[in-house]
Coordinates of C-alpha atoms and ligand atoms in Angstrom, one line a residue:
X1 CA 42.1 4.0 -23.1
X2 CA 40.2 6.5 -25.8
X3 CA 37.1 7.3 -25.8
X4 CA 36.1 8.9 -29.3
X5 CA 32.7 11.2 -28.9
X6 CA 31.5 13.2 -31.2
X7 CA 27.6 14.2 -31.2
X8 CA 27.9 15.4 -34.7
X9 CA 28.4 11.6 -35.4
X10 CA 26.3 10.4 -33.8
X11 CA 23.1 13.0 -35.4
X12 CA 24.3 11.7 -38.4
X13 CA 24.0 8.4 -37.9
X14 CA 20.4 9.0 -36.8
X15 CA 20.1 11.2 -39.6
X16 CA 21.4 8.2 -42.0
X17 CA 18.4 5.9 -41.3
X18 CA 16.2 8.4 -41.0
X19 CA 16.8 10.1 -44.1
X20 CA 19.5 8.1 -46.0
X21 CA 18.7 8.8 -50.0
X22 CA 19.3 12.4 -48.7
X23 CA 22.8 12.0 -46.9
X24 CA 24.9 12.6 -50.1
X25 CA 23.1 16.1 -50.5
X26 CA 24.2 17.3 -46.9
X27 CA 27.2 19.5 -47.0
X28 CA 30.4 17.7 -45.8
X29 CA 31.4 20.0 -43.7
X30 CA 27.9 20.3 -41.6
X31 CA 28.2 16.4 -41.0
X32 CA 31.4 16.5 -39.8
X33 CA 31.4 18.4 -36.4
X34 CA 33.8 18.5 -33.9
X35 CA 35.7 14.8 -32.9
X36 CA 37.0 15.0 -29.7
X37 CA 39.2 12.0 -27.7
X38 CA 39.7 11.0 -24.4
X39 CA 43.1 10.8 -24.1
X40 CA 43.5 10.6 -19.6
X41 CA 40.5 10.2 -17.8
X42 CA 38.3 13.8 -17.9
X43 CA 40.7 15.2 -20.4
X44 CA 39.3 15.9 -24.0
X45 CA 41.5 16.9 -27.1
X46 CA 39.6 18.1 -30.4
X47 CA 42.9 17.7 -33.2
X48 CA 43.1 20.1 -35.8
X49 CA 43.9 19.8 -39.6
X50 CA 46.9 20.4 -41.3
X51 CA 46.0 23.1 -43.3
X52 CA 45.5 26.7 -43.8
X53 CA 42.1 28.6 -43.2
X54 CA 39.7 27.7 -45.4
X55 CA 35.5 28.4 -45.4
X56 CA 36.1 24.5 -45.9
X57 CA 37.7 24.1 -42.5
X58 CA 36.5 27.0 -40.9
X59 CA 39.8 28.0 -39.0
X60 CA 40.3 24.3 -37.8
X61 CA 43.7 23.9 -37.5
X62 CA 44.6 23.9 -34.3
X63 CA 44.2 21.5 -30.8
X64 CA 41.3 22.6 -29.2
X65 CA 41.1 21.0 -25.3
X66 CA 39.0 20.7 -22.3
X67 CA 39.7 19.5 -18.9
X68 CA 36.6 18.1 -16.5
X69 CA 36.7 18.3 -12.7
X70 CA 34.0 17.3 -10.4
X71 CA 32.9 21.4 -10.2
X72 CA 34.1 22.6 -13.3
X73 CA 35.0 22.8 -16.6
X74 CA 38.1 24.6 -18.5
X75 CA 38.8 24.9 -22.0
X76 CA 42.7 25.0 -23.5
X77 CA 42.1 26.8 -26.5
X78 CA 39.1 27.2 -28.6
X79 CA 40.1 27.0 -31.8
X80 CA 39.8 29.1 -35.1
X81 CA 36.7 30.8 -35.3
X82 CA 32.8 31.3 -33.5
X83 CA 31.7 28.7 -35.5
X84 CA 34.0 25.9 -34.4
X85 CA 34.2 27.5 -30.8
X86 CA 30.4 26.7 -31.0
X87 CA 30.7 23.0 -32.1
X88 CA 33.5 22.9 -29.2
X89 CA 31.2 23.8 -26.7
X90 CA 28.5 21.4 -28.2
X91 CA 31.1 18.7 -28.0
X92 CA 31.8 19.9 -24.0
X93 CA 28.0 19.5 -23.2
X94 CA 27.9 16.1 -25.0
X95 CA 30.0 14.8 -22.0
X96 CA 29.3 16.8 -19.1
X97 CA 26.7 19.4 -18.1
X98 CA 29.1 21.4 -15.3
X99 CA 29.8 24.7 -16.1
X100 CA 32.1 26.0 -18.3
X101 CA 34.6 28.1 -15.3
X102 CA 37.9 28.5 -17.7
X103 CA 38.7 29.4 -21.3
X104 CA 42.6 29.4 -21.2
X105 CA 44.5 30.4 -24.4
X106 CA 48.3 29.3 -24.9
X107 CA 48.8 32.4 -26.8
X108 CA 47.9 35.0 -29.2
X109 CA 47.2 33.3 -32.3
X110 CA 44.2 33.3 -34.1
X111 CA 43.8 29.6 -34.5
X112 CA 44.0 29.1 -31.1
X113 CA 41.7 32.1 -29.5
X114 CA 39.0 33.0 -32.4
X115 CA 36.6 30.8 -30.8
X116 CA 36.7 32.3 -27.3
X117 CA 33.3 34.1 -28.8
X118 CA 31.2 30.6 -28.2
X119 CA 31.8 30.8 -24.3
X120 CA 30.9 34.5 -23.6
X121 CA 27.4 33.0 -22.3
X122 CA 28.9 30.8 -20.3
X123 CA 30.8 34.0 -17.7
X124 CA 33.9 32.0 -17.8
X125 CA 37.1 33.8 -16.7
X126 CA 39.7 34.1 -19.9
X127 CA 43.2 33.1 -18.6
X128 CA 46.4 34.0 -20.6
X129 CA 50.1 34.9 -20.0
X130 CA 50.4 38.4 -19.0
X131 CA 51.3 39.4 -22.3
X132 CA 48.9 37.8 -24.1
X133 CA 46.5 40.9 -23.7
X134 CA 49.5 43.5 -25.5
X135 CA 50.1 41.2 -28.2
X136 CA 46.8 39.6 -29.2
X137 CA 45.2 43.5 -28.7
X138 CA 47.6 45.5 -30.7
X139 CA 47.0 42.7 -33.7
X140 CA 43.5 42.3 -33.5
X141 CA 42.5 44.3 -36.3
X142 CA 44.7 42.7 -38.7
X143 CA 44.1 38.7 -37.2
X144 CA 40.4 40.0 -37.7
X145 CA 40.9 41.1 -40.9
X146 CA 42.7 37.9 -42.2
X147 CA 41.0 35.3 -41.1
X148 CA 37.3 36.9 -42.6
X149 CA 39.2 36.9 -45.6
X150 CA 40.5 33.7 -45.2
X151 CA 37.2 32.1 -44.0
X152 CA 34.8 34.0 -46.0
X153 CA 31.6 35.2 -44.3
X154 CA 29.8 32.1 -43.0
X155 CA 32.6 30.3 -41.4
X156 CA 34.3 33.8 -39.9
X157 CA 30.1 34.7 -38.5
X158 CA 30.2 35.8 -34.4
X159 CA 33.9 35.8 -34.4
X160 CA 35.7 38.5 -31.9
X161 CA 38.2 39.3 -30.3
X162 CA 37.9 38.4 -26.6
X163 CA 40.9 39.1 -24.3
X164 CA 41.7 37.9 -21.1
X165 CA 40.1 38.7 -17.7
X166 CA 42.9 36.9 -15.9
X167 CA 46.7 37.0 -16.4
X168 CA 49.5 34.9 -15.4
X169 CA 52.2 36.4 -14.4
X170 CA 54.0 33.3 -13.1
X171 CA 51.8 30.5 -12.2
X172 CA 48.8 30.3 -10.8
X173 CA 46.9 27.1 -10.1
X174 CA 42.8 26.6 -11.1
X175 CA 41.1 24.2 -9.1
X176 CA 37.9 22.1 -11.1
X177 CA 37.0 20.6 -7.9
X178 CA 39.0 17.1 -7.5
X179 CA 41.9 18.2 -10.0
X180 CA 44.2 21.1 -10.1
X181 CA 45.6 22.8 -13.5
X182 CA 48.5 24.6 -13.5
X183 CA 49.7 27.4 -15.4
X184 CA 53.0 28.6 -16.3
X185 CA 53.6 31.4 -18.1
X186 CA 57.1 31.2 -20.7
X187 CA 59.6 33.6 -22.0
X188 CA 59.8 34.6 -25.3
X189 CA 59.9 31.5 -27.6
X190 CA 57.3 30.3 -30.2
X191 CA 55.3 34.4 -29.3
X192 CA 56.2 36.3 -26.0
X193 CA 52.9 35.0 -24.7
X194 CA 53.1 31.3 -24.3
X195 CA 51.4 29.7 -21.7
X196 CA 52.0 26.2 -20.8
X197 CA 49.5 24.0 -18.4
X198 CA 49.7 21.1 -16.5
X199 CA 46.5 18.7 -15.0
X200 CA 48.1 17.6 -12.2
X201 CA 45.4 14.3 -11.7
X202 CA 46.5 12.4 -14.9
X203 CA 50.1 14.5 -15.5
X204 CA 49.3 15.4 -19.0
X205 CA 51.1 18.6 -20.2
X206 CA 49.3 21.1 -22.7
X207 CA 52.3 23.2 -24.4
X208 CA 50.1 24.9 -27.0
X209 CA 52.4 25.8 -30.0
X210 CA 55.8 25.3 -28.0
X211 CA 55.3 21.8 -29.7
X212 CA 54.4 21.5 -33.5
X213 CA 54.1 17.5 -35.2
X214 CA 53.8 17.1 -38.5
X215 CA 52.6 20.9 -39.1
X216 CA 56.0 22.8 -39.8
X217 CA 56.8 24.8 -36.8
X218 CA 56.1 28.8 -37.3
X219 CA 58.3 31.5 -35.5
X220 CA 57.1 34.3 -34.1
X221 CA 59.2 34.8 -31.2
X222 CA 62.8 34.3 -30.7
X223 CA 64.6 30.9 -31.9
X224 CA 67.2 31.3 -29.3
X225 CA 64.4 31.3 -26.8
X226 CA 62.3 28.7 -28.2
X227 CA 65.4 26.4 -28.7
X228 CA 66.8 26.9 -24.8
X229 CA 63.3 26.5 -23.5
X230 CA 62.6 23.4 -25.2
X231 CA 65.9 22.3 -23.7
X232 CA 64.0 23.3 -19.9
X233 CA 60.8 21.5 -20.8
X234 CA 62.8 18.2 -21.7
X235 CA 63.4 18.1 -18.3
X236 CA 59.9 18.0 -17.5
X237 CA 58.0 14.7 -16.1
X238 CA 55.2 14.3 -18.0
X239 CA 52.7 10.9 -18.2
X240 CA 52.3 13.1 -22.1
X241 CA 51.9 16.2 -23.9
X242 CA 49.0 18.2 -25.9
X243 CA 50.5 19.5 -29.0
X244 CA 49.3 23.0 -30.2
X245 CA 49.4 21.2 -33.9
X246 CA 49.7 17.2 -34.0
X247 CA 48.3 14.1 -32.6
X248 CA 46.1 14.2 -29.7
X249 CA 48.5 12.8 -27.3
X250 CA 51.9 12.3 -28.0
X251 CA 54.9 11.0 -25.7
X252 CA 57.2 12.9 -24.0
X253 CA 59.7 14.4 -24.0
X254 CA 60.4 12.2 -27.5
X255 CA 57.7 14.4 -29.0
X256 CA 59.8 17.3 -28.6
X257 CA 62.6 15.9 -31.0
X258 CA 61.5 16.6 -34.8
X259 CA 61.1 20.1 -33.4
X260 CA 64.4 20.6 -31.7
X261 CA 66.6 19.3 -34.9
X262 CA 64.1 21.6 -37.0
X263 CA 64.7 25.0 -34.8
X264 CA 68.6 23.9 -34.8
X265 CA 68.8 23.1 -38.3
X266 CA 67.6 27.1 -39.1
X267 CA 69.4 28.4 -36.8
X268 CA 72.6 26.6 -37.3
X269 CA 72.5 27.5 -41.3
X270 CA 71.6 31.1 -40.7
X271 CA 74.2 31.8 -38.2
X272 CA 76.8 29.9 -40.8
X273 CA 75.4 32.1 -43.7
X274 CA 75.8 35.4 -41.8
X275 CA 79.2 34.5 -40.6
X276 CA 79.9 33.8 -44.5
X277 CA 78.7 37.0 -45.0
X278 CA 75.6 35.7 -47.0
X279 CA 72.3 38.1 -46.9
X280 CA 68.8 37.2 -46.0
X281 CA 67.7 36.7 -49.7
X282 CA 70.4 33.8 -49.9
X283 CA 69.4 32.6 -46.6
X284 CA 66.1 31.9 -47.5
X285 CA 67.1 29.7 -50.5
X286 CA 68.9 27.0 -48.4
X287 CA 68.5 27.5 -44.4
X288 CA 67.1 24.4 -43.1
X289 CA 66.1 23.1 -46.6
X290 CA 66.9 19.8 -45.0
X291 CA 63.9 19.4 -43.2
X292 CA 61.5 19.9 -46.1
X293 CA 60.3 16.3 -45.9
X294 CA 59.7 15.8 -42.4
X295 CA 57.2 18.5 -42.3
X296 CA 53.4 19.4 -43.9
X297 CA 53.3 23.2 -44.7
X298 CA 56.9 23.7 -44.7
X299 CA 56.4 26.1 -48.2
X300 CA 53.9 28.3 -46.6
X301 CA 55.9 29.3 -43.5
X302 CA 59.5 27.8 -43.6
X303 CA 60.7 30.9 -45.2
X304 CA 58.8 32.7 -42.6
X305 CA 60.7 31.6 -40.3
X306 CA 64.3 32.1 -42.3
X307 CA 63.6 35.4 -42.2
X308 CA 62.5 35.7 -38.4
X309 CA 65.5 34.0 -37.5
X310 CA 68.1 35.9 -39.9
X311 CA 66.8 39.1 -38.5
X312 CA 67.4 37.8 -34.9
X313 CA 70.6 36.1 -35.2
X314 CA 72.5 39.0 -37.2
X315 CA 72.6 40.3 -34.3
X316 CA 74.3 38.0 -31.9
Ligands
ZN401 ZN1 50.7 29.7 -32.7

């Protein structure tokens, strides 16, 4: 049962017979808006591209949720930038007027937090892991930096920094009036600040970027951690999980599979390679080269994450 909404459709379908020798003159990416799907009853999922920022995509690349009790309202995640927090929140008063109580953010990263901006009117509180606050703060200058270069100036407009005014420490349970979420925060895995949540009326688990599909996993943690807590969240009853990148709704814990042979495949070469006595240079020339096809992005990051995980497994 899905449900597709999306009021920027919909405008433009009005706009079409209103004004259709004029359509093909509107800029693609001001038609498009923000698509979100129902995937459990009251629980939205906006699905990001496959791609890296762009003043094309405007920093959307990442899941962007929201979760609607009979109170209240809380985003999981806002997405990449003020611009697309903005359509987010259009797409959250297209299906229900309560008020906006919760931003949560999974972590630190910019694709996921850049559009906490869009919700300052609404006096939400901002719920993270208790980390989240170090680690997002002591890179916000450079996350800044990058993505106005990577945006350019319209799409980056009215994006801040905006850290959280709650932290979990452990767990802590929100109540939206009829439906629980909870929180959990993680150890040290995909960042040191992962956050995974839980809506306890339809069971759907969000795991932010602990689960990557299609969009080559990035590392910017600990690949020991990352692989032993996917191992613990297998374990997990779930009726299905939010990726932080992938589809809308995936099953679980089968979703968690491409991932766990991808983390294993790195981490098994690299700790063969330093046992061979092989450097990092090497290393990045062949670890986990075996996974290039089953992954979009794999050149932009997979070396990335050779590197992460050479520096952490020398170690060992
Ligand atoms: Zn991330």
């Amino acid at each position: 049962m899905a449900a597709t909404l999306s009021r920027q459709a919909f405008l433009r379908a009005s706009l079409a017979l209103a004004l259709s020798p004029l359509l093909r003159y509107l800029p693609a990416q001001a038609a498009e808006g923000v698509e979100v799907t129902e995937i459990a009853p009251g629980v939205f999922v906006h699905q990001g591209l496959y791609e890296l920022q762009s003043p094309q995509n405007r920093g959307d690349m990442a899941n962007a949720s929201f979760v609607v009790g009979n109170d209240a309202v809380a985003v999981i995640d806002t997405s990449g930038s003020a611009v697309m927090g903005r359509e987010l929140r259009d797409a959250i008063r297209a299906v229900t007027d309560k008020p906006i109580r919760y931003v949560i953010n999974t972590h630190m990263h910019p694709d996921h937090v850049f559009g906490n901006a869009a919700f300052k009117e609404d006096k939400p509180e901002f719920v993270g892991h208790y980390k989240l606050a170090r680690g997002l703060g002591s890179r916000a200058e450079r996350y800044l930096m990058i993505t106005k270069t990577m945006l350019g100036e319209e799409a980056f407009e009215g994006t801040e920094v905006i850290l959280p005014t709650v932290a979990v420490k452990d767990s802590l349970t929100l109540d939206l009036g009829g439906r629980d979420l909870v929180l959990e925060a993680q150890p040290t895995a995909h960042t040191d600040n992962d956050l995974i949540i839980t809506d306890t009326a339809t069971n759907t688990l969000f795991l932010g970027d602990l689960l990557f599909s299609g969009h080559v996993p990035t590392l910017d943690g600990s690949i020991k951690g990352w692989l032993a807590l996917l191992d613990e969240l297998s374990q997990k009853q779930a009726a299905r999980v939010v990726p932080g990148h992938g589809p809308h709704a995936m099953e679980f814990p089968e979703a968690l599979a491409p991932e766990q042979k991808y983390l294993s495949a790195i981490a098994t070469d690299v700790r063969k390679l330093i046992n061979d006595g092989k450097t990092l240079q090497e290393a990045t020339k062949t670890a986990g080269f075996s996974e290039r096809d089953a992954w979009k992005l794999f050149d932009h990051y997979h070396v990335r994450n050779v590197t992460a995980a050479f520096a952490e497994l020398e170690w060992e």
